GROMACS .gro file of C-alpha atoms in nm:
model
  240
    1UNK     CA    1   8.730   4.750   5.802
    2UNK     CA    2   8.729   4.608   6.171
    3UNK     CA    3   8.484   4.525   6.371
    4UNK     CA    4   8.660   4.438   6.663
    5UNK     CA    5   8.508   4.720   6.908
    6UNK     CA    6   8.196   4.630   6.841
    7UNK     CA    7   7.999   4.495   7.098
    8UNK     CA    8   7.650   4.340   7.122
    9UNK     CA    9   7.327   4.549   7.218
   10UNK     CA   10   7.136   4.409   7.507
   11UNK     CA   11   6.735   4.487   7.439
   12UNK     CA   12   6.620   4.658   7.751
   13UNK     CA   13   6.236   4.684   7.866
   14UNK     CA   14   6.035   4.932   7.873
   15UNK     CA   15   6.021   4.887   8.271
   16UNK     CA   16   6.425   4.903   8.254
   17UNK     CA   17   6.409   5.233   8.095
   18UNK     CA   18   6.177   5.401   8.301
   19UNK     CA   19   6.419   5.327   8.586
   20UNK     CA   20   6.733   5.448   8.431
   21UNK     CA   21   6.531   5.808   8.329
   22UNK     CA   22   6.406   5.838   8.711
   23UNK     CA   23   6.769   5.749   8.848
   24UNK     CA   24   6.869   6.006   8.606
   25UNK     CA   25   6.604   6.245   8.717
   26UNK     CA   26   6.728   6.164   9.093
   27UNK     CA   27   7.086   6.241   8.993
   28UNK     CA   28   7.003   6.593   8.861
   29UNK     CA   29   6.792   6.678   9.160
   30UNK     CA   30   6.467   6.749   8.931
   31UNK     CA   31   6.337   6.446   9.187
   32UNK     CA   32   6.434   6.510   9.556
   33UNK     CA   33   6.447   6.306   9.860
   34UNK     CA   34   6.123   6.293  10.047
   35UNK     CA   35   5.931   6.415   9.716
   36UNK     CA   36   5.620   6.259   9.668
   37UNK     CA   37   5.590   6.152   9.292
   38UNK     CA   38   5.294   6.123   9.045
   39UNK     CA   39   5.089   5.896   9.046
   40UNK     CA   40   5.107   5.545   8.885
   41UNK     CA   41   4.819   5.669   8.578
   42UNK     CA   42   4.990   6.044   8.570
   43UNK     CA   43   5.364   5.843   8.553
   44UNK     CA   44   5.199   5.642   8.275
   45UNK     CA   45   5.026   5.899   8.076
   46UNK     CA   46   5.391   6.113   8.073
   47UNK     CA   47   5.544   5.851   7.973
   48UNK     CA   48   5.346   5.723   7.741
   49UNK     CA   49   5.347   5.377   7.881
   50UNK     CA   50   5.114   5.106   8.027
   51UNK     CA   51   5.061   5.137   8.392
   52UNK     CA   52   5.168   4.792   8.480
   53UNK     CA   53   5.485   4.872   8.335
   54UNK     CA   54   5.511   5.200   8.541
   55UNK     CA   55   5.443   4.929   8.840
   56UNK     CA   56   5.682   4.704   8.749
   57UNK     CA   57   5.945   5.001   8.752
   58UNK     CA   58   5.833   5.144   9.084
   59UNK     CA   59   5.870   4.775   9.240
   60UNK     CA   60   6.243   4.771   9.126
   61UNK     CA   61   6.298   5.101   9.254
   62UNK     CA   62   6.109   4.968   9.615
   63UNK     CA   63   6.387   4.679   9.573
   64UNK     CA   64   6.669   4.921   9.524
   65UNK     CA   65   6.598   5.140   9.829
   66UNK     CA   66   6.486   5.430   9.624
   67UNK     CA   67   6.117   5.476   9.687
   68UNK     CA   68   5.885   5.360   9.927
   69UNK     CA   69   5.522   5.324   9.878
   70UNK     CA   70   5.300   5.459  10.146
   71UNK     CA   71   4.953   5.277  10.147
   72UNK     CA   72   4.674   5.530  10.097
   73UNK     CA   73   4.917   5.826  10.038
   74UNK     CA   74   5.113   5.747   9.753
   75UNK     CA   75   5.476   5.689   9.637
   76UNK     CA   76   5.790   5.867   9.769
   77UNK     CA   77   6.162   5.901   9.715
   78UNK     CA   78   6.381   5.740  10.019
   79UNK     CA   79   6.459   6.013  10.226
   80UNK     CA   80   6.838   5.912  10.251
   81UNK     CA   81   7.012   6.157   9.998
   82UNK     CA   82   7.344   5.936  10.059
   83UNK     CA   83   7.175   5.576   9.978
   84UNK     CA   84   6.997   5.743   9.618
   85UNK     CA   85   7.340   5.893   9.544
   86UNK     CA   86   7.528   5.531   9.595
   87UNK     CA   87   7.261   5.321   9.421
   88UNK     CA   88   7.270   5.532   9.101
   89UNK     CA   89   7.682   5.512   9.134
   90UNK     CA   90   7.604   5.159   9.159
   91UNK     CA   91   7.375   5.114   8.903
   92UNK     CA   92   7.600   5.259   8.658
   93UNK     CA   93   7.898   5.095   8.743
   94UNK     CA   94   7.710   4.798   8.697
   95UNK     CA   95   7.720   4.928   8.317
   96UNK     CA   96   8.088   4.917   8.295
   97UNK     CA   97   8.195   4.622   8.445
   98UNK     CA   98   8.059   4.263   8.370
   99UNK     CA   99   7.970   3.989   8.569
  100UNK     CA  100   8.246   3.799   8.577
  101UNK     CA  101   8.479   4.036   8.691
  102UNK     CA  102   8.284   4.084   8.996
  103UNK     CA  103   8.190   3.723   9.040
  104UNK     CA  104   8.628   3.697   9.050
  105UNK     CA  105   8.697   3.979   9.225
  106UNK     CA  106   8.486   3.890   9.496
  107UNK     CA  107   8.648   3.508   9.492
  108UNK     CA  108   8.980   3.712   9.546
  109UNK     CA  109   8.866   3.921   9.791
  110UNK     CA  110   8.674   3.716  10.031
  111UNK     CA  111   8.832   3.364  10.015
  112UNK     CA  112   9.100   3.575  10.161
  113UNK     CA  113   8.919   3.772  10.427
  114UNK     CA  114   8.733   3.425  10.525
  115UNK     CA  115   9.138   3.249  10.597
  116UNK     CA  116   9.206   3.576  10.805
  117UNK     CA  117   8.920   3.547  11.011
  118UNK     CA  118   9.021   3.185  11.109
  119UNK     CA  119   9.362   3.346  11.205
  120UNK     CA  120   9.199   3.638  11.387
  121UNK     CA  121   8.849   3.557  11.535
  122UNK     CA  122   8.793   3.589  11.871
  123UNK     CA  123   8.514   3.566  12.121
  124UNK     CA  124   8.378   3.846  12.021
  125UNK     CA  125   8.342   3.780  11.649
  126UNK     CA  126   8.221   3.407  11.740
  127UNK     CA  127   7.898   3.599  11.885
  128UNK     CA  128   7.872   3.800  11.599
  129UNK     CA  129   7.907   3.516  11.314
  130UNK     CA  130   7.668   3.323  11.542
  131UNK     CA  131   7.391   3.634  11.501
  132UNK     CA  132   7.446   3.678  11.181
  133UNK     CA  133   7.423   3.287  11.052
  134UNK     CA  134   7.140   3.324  11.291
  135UNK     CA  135   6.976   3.612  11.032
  136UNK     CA  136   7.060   3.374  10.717
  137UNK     CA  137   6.904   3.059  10.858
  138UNK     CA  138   6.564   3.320  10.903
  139UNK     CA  139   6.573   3.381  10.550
  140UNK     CA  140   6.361   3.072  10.395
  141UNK     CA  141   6.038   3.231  10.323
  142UNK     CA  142   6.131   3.631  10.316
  143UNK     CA  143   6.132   3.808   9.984
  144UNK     CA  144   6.433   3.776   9.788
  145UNK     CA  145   6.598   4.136   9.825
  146UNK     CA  146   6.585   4.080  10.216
  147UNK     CA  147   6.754   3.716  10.181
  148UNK     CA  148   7.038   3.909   9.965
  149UNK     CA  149   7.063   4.207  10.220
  150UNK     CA  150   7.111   3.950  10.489
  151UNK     CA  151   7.352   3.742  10.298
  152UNK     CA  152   7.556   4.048  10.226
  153UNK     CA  153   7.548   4.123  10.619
  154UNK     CA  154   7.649   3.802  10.669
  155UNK     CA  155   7.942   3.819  10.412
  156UNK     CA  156   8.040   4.177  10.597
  157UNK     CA  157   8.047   3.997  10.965
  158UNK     CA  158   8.323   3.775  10.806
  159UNK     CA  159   8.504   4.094  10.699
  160UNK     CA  160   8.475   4.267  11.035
  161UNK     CA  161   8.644   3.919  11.204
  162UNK     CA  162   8.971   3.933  10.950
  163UNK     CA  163   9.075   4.251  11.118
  164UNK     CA  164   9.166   4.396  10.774
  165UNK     CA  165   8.983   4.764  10.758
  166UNK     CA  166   9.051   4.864  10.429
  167UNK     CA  167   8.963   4.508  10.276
  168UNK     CA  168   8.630   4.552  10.455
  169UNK     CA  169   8.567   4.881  10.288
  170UNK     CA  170   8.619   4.743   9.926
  171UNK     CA  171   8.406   4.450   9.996
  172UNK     CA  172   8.153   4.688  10.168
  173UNK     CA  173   8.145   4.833   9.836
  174UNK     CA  174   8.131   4.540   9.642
  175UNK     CA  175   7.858   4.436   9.799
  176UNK     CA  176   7.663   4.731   9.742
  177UNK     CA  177   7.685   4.598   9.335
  178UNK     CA  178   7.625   4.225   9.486
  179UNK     CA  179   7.270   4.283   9.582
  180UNK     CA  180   7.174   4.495   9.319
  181UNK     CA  181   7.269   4.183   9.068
  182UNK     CA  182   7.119   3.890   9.314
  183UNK     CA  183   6.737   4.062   9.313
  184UNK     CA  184   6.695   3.969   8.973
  185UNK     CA  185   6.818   3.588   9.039
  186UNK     CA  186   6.507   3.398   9.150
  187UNK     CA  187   6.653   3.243   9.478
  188UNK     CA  188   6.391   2.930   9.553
  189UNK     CA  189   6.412   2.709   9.854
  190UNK     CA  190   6.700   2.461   9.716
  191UNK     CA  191   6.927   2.757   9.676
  192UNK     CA  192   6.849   2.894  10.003
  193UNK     CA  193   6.871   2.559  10.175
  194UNK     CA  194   7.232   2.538  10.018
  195UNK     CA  195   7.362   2.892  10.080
  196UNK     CA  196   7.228   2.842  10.434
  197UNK     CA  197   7.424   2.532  10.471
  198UNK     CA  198   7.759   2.659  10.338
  199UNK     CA  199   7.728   2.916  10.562
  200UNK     CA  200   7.693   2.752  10.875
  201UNK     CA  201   8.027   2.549  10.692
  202UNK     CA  202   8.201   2.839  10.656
  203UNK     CA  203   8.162   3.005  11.023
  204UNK     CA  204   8.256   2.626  11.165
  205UNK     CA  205   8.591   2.685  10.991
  206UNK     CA  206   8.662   3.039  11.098
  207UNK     CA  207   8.550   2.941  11.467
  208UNK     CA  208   8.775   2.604  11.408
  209UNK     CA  209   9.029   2.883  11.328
  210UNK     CA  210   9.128   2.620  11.019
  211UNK     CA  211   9.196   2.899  10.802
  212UNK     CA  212   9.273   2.676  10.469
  213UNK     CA  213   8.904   2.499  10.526
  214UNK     CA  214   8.760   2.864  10.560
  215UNK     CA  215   8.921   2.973  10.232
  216UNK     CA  216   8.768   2.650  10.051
  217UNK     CA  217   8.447   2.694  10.189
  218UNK     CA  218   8.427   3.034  10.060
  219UNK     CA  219   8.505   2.979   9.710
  220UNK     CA  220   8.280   2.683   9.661
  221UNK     CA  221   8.033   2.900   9.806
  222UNK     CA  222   8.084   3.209   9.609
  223UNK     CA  223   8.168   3.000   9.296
  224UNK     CA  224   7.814   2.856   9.336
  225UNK     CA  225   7.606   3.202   9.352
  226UNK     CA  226   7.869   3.270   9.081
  227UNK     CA  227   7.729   2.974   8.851
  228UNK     CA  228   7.361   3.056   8.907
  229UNK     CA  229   7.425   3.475   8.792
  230UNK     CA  230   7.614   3.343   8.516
  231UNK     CA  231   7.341   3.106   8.402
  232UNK     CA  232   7.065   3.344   8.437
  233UNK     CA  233   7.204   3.609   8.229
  234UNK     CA  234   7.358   3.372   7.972
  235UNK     CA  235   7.023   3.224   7.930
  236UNK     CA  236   6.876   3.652   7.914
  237UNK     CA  237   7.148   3.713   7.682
  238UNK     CA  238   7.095   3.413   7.454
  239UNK     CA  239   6.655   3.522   7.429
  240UNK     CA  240   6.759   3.858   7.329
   0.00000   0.00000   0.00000
């Protein structure tokens, strides 16, 4: 008999599974937009679950765009029926396709779109890069879901300067799946510090219009986030 198929179960928590029933519950409209939802101890008695795991859920959810908490009044779905609908598309894809073929798809995608920029920038886009390296070189002390929204801006700026529309709207999408993997990889100062720098490499090349030196650039610095992903959830993997 083979076992070929067979693949190996990843232990989820109990805060994981919370989130994957209320993305369900989101999905089939039982929760809608602007909906206020019960309480942290109601959550926890239905569920049957201690409440700092119902807060640990809610914070993810707060990360993903989902919910916000309202101080005093309570906790409420995003009223954005378009950005719940994407992040649960998201979150499941995220189920289908591993790591690694993101981490090379994205290597394909945008060491490309960073040599087209250097072939295509103009004054224009100089500005923009500028603004948006700007943003990145802000992001030392922010939490770590805004330092990944900002690097994903960043990433789209480059996109919008290669002149390349439908390339933009796959990494546009890609990026959607990008953040939702970075929150959970712990991004301290010395990774900050380096992504910041690599950036600021990156835009010199496209503004240099050396469009070889842009592609390089980009894949050392993709190849890096790339490394610290794969570590993390190696080293999740290998403690389950």
């Amino acid at each position: 008999m083979t076992t070929s198929g067979l693949k190996r179960i990843k232990k989820s928590t109990m805060s994981e599974l919370i989130i994957d029933q209320m993305l369900q519950m989101i999905d089939q409209g039982i929760f809608v937009p602007g909906q206020k939802l019960p309480s942290e101890k109601e959550l926890a008695e239905i569920l049957c679950v201690s409440r700092p795991t119902v807060r640990e859920a809610m914070r993810s959810l707060v990360t993903m765009g989902l919910v916000e908490i309202r101080c005093g009044d309570g906790t409420y779905l995003n009223d954005s029926v378009k950005l719940i609908s994407e992040h649960f598309k998201n979150a499941n894809l995220l189920k289908h396709f591993s790591y690694n073929e993101l981490i090379d798809t994205r290597l394909m995608l945008e060491c490309e779109t960073a040599r087209l920029a250097a072939l295509t920038v103009t004054e224009e886009d100089v500005q923009n890069l500028e603004r948006a390296y700007d943003e990145v070189a802000a992001t030392m002390d922010v939490p770590d879901v805004e330092f990944h929204r900002v690097d994903a801006r960043f990433h789209m700026t480059i996109a919008e300067c290669a002149k390349n529309r439908f390339m933009k709207e796959i990494l546009s999408a890609l990026q959607d799946l990008l953040v939702l993997i970075n929150v959970s990889v712990p991004s301290g100062q010395e990774i900050r510090r380096q992504s910041c720098a690599s950036s600021r490499a990156i835009v010199d090349a496209i503004e240099a219009g050396d469009s070889e030196l842009a592609r390089q650039l980009m894949h050392q610095h993709i190849s890096d986030t790339g490394s610290n992903i794969r570590r993390l959830h190696w080293l999740e993997d290998n403690d389950s």
